[in-house]
PDB file of C-alpha atoms in Angstrom:
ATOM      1  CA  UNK V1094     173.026  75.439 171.158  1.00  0.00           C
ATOM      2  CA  UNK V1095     175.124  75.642 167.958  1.00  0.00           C
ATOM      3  CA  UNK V1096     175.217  72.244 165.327  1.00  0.00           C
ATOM      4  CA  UNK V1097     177.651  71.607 162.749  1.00  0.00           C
ATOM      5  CA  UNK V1098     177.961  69.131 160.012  1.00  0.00           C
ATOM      6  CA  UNK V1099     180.655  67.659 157.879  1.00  0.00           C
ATOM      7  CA  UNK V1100     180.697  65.976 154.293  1.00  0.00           C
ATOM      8  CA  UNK V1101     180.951  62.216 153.636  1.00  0.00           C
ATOM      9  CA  UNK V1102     184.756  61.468 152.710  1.00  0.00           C
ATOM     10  CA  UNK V1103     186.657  58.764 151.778  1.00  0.00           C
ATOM     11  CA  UNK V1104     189.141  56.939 154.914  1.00  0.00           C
ATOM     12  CA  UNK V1105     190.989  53.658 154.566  1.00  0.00           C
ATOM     13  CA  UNK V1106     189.261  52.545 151.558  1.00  0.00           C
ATOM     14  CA  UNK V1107     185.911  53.048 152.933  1.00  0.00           C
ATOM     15  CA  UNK V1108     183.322  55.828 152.941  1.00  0.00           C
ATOM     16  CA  UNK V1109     182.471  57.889 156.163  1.00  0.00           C
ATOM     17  CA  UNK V1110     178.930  59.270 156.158  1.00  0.00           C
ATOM     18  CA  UNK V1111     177.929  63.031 157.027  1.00  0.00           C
ATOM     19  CA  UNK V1112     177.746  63.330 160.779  1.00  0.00           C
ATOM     20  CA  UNK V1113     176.393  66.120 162.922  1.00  0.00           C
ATOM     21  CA  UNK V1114     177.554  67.672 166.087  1.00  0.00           C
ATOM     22  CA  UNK V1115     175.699  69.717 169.286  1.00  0.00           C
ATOM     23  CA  UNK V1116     177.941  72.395 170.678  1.00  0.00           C
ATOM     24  CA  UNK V1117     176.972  74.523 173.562  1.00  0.00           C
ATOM     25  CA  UNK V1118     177.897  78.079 172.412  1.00  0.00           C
ATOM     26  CA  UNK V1119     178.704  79.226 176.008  1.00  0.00           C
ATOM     27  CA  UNK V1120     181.339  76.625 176.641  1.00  0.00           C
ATOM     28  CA  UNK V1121     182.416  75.316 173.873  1.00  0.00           C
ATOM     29  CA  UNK V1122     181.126  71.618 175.285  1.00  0.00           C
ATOM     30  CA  UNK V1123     180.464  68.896 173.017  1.00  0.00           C
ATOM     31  CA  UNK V1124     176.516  68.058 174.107  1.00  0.00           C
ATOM     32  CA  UNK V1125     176.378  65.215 171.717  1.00  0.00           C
ATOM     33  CA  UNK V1126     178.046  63.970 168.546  1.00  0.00           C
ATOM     34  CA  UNK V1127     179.360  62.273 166.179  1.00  0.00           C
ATOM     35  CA  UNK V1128     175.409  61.812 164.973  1.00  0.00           C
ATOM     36  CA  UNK V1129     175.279  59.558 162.023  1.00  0.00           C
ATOM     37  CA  UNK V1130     172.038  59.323 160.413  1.00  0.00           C
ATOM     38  CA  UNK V1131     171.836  55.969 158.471  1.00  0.00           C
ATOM     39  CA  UNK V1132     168.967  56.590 155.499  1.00  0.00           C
ATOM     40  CA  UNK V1133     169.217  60.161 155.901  1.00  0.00           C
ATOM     41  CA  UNK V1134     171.345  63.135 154.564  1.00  0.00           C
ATOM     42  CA  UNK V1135     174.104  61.198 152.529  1.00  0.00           C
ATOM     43  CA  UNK V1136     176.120  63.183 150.775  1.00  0.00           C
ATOM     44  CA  UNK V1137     176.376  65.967 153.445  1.00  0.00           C
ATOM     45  CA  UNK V1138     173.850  68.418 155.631  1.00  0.00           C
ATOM     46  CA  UNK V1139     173.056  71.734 153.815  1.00  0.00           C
ATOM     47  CA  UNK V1140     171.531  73.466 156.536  1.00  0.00           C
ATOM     48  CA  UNK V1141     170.908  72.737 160.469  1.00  0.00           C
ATOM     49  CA  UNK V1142     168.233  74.963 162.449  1.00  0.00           C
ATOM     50  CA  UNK V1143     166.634  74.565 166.372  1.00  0.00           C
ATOM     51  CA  UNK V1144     163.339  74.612 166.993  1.00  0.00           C
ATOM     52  CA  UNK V1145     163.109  77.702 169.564  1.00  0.00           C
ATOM     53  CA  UNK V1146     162.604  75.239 172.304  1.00  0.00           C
ATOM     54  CA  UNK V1147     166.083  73.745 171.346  1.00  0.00           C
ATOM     55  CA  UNK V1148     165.009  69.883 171.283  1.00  0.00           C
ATOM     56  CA  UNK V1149     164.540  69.216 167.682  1.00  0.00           C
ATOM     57  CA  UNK V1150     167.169  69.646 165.328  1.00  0.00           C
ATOM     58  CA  UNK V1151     166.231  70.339 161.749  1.00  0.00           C
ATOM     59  CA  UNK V1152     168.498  69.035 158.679  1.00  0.00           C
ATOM     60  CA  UNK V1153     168.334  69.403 154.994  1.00  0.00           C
ATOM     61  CA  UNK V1154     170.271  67.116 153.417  1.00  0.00           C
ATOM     62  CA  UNK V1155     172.354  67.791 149.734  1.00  0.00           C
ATOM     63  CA  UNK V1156     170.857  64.841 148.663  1.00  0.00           C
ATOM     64  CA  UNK V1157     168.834  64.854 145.400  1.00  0.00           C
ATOM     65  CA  UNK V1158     165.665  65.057 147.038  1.00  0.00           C
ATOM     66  CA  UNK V1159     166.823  67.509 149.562  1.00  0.00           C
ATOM     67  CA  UNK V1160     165.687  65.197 152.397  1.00  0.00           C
ATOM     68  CA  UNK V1161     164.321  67.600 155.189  1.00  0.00           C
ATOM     69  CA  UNK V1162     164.321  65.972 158.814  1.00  0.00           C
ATOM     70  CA  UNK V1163     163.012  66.922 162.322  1.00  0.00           C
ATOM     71  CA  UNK V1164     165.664  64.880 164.890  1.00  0.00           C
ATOM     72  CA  UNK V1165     165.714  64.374 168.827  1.00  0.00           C
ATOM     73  CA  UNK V1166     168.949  65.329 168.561  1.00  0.00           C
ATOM     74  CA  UNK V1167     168.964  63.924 172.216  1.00  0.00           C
ATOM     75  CA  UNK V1168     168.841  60.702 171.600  1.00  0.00           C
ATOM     76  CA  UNK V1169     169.178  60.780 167.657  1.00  0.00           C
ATOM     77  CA  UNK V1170     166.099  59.766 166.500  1.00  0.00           C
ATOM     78  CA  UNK V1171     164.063  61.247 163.746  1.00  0.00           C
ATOM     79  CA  UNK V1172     160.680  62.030 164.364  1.00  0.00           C
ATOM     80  CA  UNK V1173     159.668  63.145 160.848  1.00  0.00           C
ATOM     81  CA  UNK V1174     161.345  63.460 157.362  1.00  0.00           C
ATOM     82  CA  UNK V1175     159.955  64.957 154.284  1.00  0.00           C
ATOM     83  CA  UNK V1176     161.070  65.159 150.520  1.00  0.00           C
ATOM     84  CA  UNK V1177     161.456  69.034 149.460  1.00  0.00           C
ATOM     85  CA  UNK V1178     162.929  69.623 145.966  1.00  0.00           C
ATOM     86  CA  UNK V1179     165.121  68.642 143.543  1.00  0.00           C
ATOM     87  CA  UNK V1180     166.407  72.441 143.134  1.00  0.00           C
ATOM     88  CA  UNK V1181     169.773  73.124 144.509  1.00  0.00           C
ATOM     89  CA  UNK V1182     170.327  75.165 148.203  1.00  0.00           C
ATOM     90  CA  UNK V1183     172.561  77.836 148.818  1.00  0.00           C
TER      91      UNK V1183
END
């Protein structure tokens, strides 16, 4: 499984949120996306990891609060969130 994100941006006059994607490295196959998470990683997703098991997605958000989250990416839920830091991530 592979994940990418992309930044919010500006379209038509109206602002796009971050949204995530689920790749399958082998084949290139689209497993699930666009993911929009409404409340949750705003600005755009730092950093993405899998749980070894591969069904929860972790994001940390560039937010100011660094928003960390544990998704179903599955279905898109999120099963936990935390506030980290107001530091910034590289």
């Amino acid at each position: 499984l592979v994940a990418s994100a992309q930044k919010s941006f500006r379209e038509g006059g109206r602002m796009r949120k971050p949204t995530i994607w689920v790749w399958d490295a082998r084949s290139l196959e689209v497993l699930k996306g666009p993911l929009v998470f409404t409340g949750c990683n705003q600005r755009w997703v730092s950093q993405l990891a899998f749980t070894p098991s591969g069904d929860t997605l972790c994001s940390v958000g560039a937010d100011d609060d660094h928003l960390l989250v544990l998704w179903d990416w599955q279905t898109g839920v999120a099963r936990c969130h935390v506030l980290t830091h107001k530091e910034r991530i590289f």
